[in-house]
Coordinates of C-alpha atoms and ligand atoms in Angstrom, one line a residue:
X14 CA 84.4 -20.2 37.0
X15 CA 85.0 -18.2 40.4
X16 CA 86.0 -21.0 42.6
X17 CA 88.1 -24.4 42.9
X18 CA 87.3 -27.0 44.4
X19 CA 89.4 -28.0 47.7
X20 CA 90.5 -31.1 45.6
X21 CA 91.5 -29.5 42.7
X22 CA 93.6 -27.0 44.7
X23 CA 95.4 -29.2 47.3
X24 CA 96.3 -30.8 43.6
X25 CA 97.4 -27.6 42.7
X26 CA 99.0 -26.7 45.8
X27 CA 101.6 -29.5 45.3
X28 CA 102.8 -28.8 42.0
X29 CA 106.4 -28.1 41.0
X30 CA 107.8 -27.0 37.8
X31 CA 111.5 -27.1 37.7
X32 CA 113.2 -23.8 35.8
X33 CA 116.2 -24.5 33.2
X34 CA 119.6 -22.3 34.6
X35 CA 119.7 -21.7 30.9
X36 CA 116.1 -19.4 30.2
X37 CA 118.0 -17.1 32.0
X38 CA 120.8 -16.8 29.9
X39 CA 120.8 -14.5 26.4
X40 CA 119.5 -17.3 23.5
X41 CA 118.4 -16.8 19.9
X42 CA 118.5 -18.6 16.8
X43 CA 121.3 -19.0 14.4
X44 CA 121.1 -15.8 13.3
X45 CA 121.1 -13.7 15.9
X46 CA 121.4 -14.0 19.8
X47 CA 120.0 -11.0 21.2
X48 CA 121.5 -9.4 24.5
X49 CA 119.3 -8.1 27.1
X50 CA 120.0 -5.8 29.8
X51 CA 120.5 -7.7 33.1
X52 CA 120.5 -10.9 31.9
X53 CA 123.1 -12.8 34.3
X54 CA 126.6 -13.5 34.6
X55 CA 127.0 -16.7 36.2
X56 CA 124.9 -19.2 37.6
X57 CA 124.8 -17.7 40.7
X58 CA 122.9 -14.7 39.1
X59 CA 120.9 -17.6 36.7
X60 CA 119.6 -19.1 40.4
X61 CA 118.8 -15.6 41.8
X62 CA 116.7 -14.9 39.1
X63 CA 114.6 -17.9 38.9
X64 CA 114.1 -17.4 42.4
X65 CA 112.2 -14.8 41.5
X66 CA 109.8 -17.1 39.5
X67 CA 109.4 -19.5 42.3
X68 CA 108.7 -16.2 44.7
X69 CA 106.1 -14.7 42.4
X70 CA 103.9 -17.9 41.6
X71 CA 105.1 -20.3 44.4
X72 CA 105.2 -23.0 41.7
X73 CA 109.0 -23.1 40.8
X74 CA 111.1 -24.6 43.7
X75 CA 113.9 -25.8 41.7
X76 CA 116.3 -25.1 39.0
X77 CA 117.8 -27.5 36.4
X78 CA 122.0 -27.2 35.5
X79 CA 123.9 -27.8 32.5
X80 CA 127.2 -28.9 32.6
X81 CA 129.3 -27.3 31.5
X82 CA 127.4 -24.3 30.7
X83 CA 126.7 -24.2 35.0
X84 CA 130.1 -24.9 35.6
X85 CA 131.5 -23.5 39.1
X86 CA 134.3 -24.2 41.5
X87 CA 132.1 -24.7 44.4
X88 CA 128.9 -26.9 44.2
X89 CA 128.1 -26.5 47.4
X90 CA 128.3 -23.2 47.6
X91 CA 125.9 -22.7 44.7
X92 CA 123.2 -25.1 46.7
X93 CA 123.6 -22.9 49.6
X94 CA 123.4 -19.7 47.3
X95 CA 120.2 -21.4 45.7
X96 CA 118.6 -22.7 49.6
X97 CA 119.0 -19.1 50.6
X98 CA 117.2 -17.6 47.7
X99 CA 114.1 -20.2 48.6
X100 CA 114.9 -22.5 45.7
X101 CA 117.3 -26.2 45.6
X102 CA 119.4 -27.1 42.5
X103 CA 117.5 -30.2 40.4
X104 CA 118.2 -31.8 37.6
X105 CA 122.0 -32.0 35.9
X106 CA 121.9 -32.1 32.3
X107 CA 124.9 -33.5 30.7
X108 CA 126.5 -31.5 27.1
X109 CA 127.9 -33.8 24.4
X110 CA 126.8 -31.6 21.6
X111 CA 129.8 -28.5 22.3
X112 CA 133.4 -30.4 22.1
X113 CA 135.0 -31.0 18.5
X114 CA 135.9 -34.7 19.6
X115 CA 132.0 -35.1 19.6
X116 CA 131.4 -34.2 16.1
X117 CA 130.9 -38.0 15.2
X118 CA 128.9 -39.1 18.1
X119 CA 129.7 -39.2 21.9
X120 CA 128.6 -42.4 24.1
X121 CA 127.7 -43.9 20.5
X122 CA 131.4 -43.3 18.7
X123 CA 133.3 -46.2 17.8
X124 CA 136.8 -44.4 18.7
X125 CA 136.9 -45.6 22.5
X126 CA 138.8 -42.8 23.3
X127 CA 136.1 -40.4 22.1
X128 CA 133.5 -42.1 24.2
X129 CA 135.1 -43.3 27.1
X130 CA 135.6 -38.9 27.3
X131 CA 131.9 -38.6 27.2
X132 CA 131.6 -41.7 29.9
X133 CA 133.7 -39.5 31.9
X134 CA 131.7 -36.2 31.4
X135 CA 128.8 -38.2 33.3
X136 CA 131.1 -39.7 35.9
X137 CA 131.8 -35.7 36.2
X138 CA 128.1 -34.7 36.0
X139 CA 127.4 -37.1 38.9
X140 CA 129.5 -36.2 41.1
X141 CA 128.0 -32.7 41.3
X142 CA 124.9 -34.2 41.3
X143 CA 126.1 -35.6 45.1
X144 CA 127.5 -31.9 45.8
X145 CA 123.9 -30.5 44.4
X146 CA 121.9 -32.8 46.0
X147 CA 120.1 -33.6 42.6
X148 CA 118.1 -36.9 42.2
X149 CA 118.2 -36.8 38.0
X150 CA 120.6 -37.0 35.4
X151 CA 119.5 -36.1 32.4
X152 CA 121.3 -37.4 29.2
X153 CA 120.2 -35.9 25.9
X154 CA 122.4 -36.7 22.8
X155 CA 123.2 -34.9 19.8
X156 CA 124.0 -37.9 17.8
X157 CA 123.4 -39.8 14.6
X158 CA 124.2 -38.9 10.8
X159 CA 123.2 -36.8 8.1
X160 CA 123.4 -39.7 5.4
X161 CA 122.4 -43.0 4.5
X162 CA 125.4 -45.5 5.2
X163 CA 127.1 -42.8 6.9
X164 CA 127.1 -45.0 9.9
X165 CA 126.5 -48.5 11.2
X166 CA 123.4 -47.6 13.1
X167 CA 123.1 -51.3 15.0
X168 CA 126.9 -50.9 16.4
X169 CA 125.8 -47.8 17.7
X170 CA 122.6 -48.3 19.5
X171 CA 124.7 -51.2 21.3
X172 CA 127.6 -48.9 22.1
X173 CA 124.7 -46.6 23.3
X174 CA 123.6 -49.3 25.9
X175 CA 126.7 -50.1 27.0
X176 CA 127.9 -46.4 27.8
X177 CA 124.7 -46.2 29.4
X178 CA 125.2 -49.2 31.7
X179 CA 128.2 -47.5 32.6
X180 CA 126.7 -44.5 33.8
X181 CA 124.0 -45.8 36.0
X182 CA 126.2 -48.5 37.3
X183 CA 128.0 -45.2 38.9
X184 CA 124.5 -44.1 39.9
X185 CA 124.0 -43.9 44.2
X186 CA 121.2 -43.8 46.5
X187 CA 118.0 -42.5 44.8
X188 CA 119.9 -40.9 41.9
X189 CA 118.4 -41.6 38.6
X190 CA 119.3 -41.3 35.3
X191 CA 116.9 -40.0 32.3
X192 CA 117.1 -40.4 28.8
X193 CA 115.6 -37.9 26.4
X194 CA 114.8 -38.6 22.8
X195 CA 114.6 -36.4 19.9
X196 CA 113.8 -37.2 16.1
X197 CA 116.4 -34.5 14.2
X198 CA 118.7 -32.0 15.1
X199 CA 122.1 -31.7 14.5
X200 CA 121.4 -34.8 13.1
X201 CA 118.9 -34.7 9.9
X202 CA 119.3 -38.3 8.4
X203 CA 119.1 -40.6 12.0
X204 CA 119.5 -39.9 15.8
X205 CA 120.6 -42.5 17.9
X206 CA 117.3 -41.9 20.5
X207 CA 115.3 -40.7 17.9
X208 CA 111.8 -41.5 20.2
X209 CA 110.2 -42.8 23.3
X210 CA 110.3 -46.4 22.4
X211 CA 114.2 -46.3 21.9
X212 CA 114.7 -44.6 24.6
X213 CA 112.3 -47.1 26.4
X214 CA 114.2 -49.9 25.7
X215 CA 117.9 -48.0 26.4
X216 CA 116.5 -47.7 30.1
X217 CA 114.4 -50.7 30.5
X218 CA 117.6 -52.8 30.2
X219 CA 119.1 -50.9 32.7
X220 CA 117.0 -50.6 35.3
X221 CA 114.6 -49.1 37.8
X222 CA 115.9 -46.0 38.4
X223 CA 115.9 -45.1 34.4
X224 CA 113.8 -43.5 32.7
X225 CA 111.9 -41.7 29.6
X226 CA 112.6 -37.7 29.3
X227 CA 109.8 -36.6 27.6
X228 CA 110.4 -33.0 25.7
X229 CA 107.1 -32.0 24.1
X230 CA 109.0 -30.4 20.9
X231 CA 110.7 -33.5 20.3
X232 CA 108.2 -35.1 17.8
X233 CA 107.1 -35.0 14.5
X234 CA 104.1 -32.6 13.6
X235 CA 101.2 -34.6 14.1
X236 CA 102.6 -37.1 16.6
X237 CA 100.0 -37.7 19.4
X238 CA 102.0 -36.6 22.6
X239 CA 99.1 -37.4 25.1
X240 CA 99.0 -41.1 23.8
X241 CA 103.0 -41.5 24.4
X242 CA 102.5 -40.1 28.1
X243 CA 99.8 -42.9 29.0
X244 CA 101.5 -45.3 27.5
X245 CA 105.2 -44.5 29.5
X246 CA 102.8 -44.0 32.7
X247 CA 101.2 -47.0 31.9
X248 CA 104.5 -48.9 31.8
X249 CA 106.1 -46.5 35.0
X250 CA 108.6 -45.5 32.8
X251 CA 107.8 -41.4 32.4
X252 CA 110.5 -39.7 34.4
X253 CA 110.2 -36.3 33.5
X254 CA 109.0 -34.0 31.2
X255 CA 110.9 -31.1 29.1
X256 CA 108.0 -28.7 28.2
X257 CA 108.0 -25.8 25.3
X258 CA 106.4 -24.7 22.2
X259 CA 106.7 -25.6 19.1
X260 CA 105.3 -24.6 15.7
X261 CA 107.8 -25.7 13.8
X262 CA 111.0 -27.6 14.7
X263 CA 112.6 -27.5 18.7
X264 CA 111.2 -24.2 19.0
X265 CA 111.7 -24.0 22.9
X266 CA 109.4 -21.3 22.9
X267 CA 107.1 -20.8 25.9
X268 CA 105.2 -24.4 26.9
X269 CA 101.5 -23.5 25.8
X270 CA 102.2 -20.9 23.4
X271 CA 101.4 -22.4 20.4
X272 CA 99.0 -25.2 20.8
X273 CA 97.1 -24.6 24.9
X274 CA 95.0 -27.3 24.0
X275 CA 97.4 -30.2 22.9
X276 CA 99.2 -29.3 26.7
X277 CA 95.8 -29.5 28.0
X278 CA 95.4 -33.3 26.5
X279 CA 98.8 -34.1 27.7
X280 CA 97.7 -33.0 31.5
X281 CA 94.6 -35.2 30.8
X282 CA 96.8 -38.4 30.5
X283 CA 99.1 -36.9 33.5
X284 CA 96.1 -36.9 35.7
X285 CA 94.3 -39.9 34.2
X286 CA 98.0 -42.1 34.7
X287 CA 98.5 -40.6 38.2
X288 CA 101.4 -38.6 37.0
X289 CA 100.3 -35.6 39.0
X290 CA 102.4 -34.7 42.0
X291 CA 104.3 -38.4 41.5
X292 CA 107.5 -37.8 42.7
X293 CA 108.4 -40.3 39.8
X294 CA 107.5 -37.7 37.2
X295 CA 109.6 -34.5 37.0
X296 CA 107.8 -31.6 35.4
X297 CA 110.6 -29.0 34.0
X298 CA 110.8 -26.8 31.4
X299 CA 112.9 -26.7 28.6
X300 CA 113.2 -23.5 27.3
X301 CA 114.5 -20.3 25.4
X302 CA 113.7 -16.6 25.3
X303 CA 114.7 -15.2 22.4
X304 CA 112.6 -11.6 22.1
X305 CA 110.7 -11.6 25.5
X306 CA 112.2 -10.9 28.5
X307 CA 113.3 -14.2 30.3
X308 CA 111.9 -14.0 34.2
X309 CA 108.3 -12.7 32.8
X310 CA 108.8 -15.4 30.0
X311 CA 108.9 -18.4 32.8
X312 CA 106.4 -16.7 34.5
X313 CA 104.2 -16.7 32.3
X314 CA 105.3 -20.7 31.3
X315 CA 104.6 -22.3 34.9
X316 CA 101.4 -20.3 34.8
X317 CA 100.5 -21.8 31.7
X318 CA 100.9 -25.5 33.0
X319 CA 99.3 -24.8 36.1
X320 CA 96.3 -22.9 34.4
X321 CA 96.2 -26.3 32.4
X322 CA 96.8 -28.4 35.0
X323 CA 93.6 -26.9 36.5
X324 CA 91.4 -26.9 33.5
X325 CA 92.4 -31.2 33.4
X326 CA 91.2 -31.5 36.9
X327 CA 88.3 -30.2 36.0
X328 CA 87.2 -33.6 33.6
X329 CA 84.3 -35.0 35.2
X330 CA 86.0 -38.4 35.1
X331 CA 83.1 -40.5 36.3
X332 CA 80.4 -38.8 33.4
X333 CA 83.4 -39.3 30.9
X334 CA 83.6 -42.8 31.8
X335 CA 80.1 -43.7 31.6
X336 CA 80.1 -42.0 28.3
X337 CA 82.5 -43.7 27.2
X338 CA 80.8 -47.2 28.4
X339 CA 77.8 -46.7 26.3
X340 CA 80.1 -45.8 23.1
X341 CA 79.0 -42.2 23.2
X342 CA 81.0 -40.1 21.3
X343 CA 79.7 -37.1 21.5
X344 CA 79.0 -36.9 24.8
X345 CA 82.8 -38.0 25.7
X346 CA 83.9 -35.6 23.5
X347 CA 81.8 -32.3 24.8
X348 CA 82.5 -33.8 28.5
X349 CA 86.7 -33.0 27.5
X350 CA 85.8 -30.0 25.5
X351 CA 83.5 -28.2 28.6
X352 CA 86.7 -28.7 31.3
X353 CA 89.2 -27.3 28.4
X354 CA 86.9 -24.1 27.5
X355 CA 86.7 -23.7 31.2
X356 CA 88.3 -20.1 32.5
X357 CA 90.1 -21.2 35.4
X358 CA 91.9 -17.7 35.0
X359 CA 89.5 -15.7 37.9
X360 CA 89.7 -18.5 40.2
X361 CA 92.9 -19.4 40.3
X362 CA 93.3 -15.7 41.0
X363 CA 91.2 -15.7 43.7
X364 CA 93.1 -18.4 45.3
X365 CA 96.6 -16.8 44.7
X366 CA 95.5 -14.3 46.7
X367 CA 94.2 -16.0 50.0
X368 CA 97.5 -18.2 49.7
X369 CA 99.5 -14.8 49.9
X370 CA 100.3 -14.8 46.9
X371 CA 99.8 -12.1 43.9
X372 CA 96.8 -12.7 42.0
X373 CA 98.6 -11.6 39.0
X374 CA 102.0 -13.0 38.8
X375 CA 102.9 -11.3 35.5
X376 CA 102.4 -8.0 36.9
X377 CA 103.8 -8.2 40.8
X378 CA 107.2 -8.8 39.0
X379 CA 107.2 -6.0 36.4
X380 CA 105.8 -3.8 39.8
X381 CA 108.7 -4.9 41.8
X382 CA 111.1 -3.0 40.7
X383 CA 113.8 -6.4 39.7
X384 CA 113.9 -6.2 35.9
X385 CA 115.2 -2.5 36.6
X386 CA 117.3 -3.3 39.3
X387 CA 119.1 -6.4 37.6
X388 CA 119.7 -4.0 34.4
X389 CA 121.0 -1.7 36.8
X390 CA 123.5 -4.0 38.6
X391 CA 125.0 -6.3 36.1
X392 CA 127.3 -3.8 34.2
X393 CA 130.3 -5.3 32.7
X394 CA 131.4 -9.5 32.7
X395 CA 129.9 -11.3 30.1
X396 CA 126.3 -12.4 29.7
X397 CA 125.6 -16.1 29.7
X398 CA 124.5 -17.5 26.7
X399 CA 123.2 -20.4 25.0
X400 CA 126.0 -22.4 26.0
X401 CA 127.9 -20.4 28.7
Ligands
LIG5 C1 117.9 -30.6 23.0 O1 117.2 -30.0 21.9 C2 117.4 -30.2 24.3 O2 116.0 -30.4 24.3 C3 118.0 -31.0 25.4 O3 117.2 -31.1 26.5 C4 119.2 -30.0 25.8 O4 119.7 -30.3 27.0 C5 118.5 -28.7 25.6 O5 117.6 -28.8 24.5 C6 119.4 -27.6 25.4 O6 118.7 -26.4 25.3
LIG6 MN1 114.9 -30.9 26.2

């Protein structure tokens, strides 16, 4: 395919995929975290590097921050650092998952001292969220057990509500508050928002400015992704998305990389539920770079979604529907299957280039000269980390 249609690329025209502060940082597995030359020093460095994303591809206006790992001493400063470098601040994600106290649960631990601390943490996360200028909180928790009758799960999940309650009770204005659910991980045996229907009814009860965070490595293998999107759409509960890879566990490896066409049925049921371009539904990534370099690395992820973002807006929704009328199978089938073997690659080339853009993202950046120049500058201080 050499062209786009001018409907598919004012839909493309508008997208946004929000960067996580923390790509930038070194990452690796438990075994190793691997330094890289340049990698930054602060967030200040974190934001001037995914500027570089949003200036290569013009699809990356805005960066997400962890707290504490994105801690500074001036918030406002930081926006300003981040406006000037073409880019604004997004999403705060709250950490429960690094203190000692937490090692038994945060805003689920029965020792009201232990989670009226994490309470606080979000009280603390929102108030740089009015210093940012950022619309979502983002709650993800580490918490559950490792062993049957470790726990009384019920007390916990109504602990979990009522912390929550607390939280968005201190919410303002449009600020929003996002819950994000995963099955394992620290916790092997339960988690106390193990999946989207627990989270759905954590946020349901409190309102309409909660919602679902939906991170694409968060399931169990198998688990239909594509259906749980329509169906939070459906019910105007899908706030955002986290996206990655993964093979095996929480890989957080680049969103595409293993499976292109499971993210291209997921961008189906985006565009079918009028998630596209919603300012309701926050696209970010949530990711790691291990091996790869990380600015290349989140290149090449937001040109992954948009390249399947494209390939969805190419379903010839009104022959799929009539195929679908008349119980057709195959033809409903081979109608999804011609827009997801469709190379949108050329095209979407060509119309980098008359927006004055590079045609080839991937290769402007290694030709301008930054990667060199970063490795150059950033002698001495301590790289950030996973967690710094
Ligand atoms: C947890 O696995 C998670 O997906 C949450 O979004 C955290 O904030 C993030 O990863 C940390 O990398
Ligand atoms: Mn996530």
């Amino acid at each position: 395919m050499s062209t786009l249609s001018p409907d598919v690329r004012s839909a493309l025209e508008s997208q946004g995929i929000e960067l996580p502060s923390w790509a930038f940082g070194n990452s690796g597995t438990r075994f190793r975290v691997f330094a890289t030359a340049g990698t930054p020093r602060d967030p200040f460095e974190k934001i001037a590097d995914a500027a570089q994303v949003h200036r290569h591809t013009a699809l990356a206006p805005s960066v997400a921050l962890h707290i504490p790992w994105d801690q500074v001493d001036d918030f406002g400063a930081l926006r300003r650092h981040a406006e000037d470098h073409g880019v604004a601040l997004g999403t705060i994600n709250s950490n429960t998952f690094q203190d000692e106290d937490y090692k038994f649960g945060a805003l689920t631990h029965h020792d009201e001292r232990i989670r009226q601390k994490a309470i606080d943490h979000h009280y603390a996360c929102i108030e740089v969220m009015d210093a940012t200028g950022s619309r979502d909180l983002k709650i993800w928790l580490a918490e559950g057990s490792n062993y049957p009758g470790q726990n009384d799960m019920r007390g916990r999940q109504d602990r979990l509500q009522d912390s929550l309650q607390q939280i968005y009770d201190r919410l303002s204005g449009e600020q929003r508050l996002v819950l994000e659910y995963k099955f394992f991980e620290p916790a092997f045996y339960h988690t106390d928002v193990p999946d989207w229907g627990t989270s759905y009814a954590q946020v349901a009860a409190l309102g309409d400015r909660a919602m679902v965070c939906l991170d694409t490595g968060h399931h169990a293998p198998g688990t239909n992704i594509e259906f749980i999107v329509m169906q939070l759409l459906r019910l105007g509960k899908l706030g955002s998305f986290d996206f990655n890879s993964r093979f095996y566990a929480d890989d957080d490896l680049i969103v595409g990389a293993a499976d292109p066409f499971q993210l291209f049925r997921i961008l189906v049921e985006v565009v079918r539920g009028g998630g596209l371009n919603n300012p309701d539904v926050a696209f970010m990534l949530d990711q790691c770079h291990n091996i790869e370099d990380k600015i290349p690395g989140q290149i090449r992820s937001v040109l992954n979604v948009q390249e399947m973002t494209a390939r969805a807006l190419l379903v010839d929704r009104d022959a799929l529907a009539a195929a679908q009328q008349r119980n057709d199978v195959l033809a409903a089938n081979g109608i999804l299957m011609d827009a997801f073997y469709t190379d949108v690659r050329p095209a979407l080339a060509q119309w980098r280039e008359s927006r004055g853009l590079p045609a080839d993202p991937m290769a402007a950046y290694l030709a301008s000269g930054y990667q060199e120049q970063i490795a150059g500058a950033r002698v001495g201080g301590t790289q950030a980390g996973w967690g710094a």
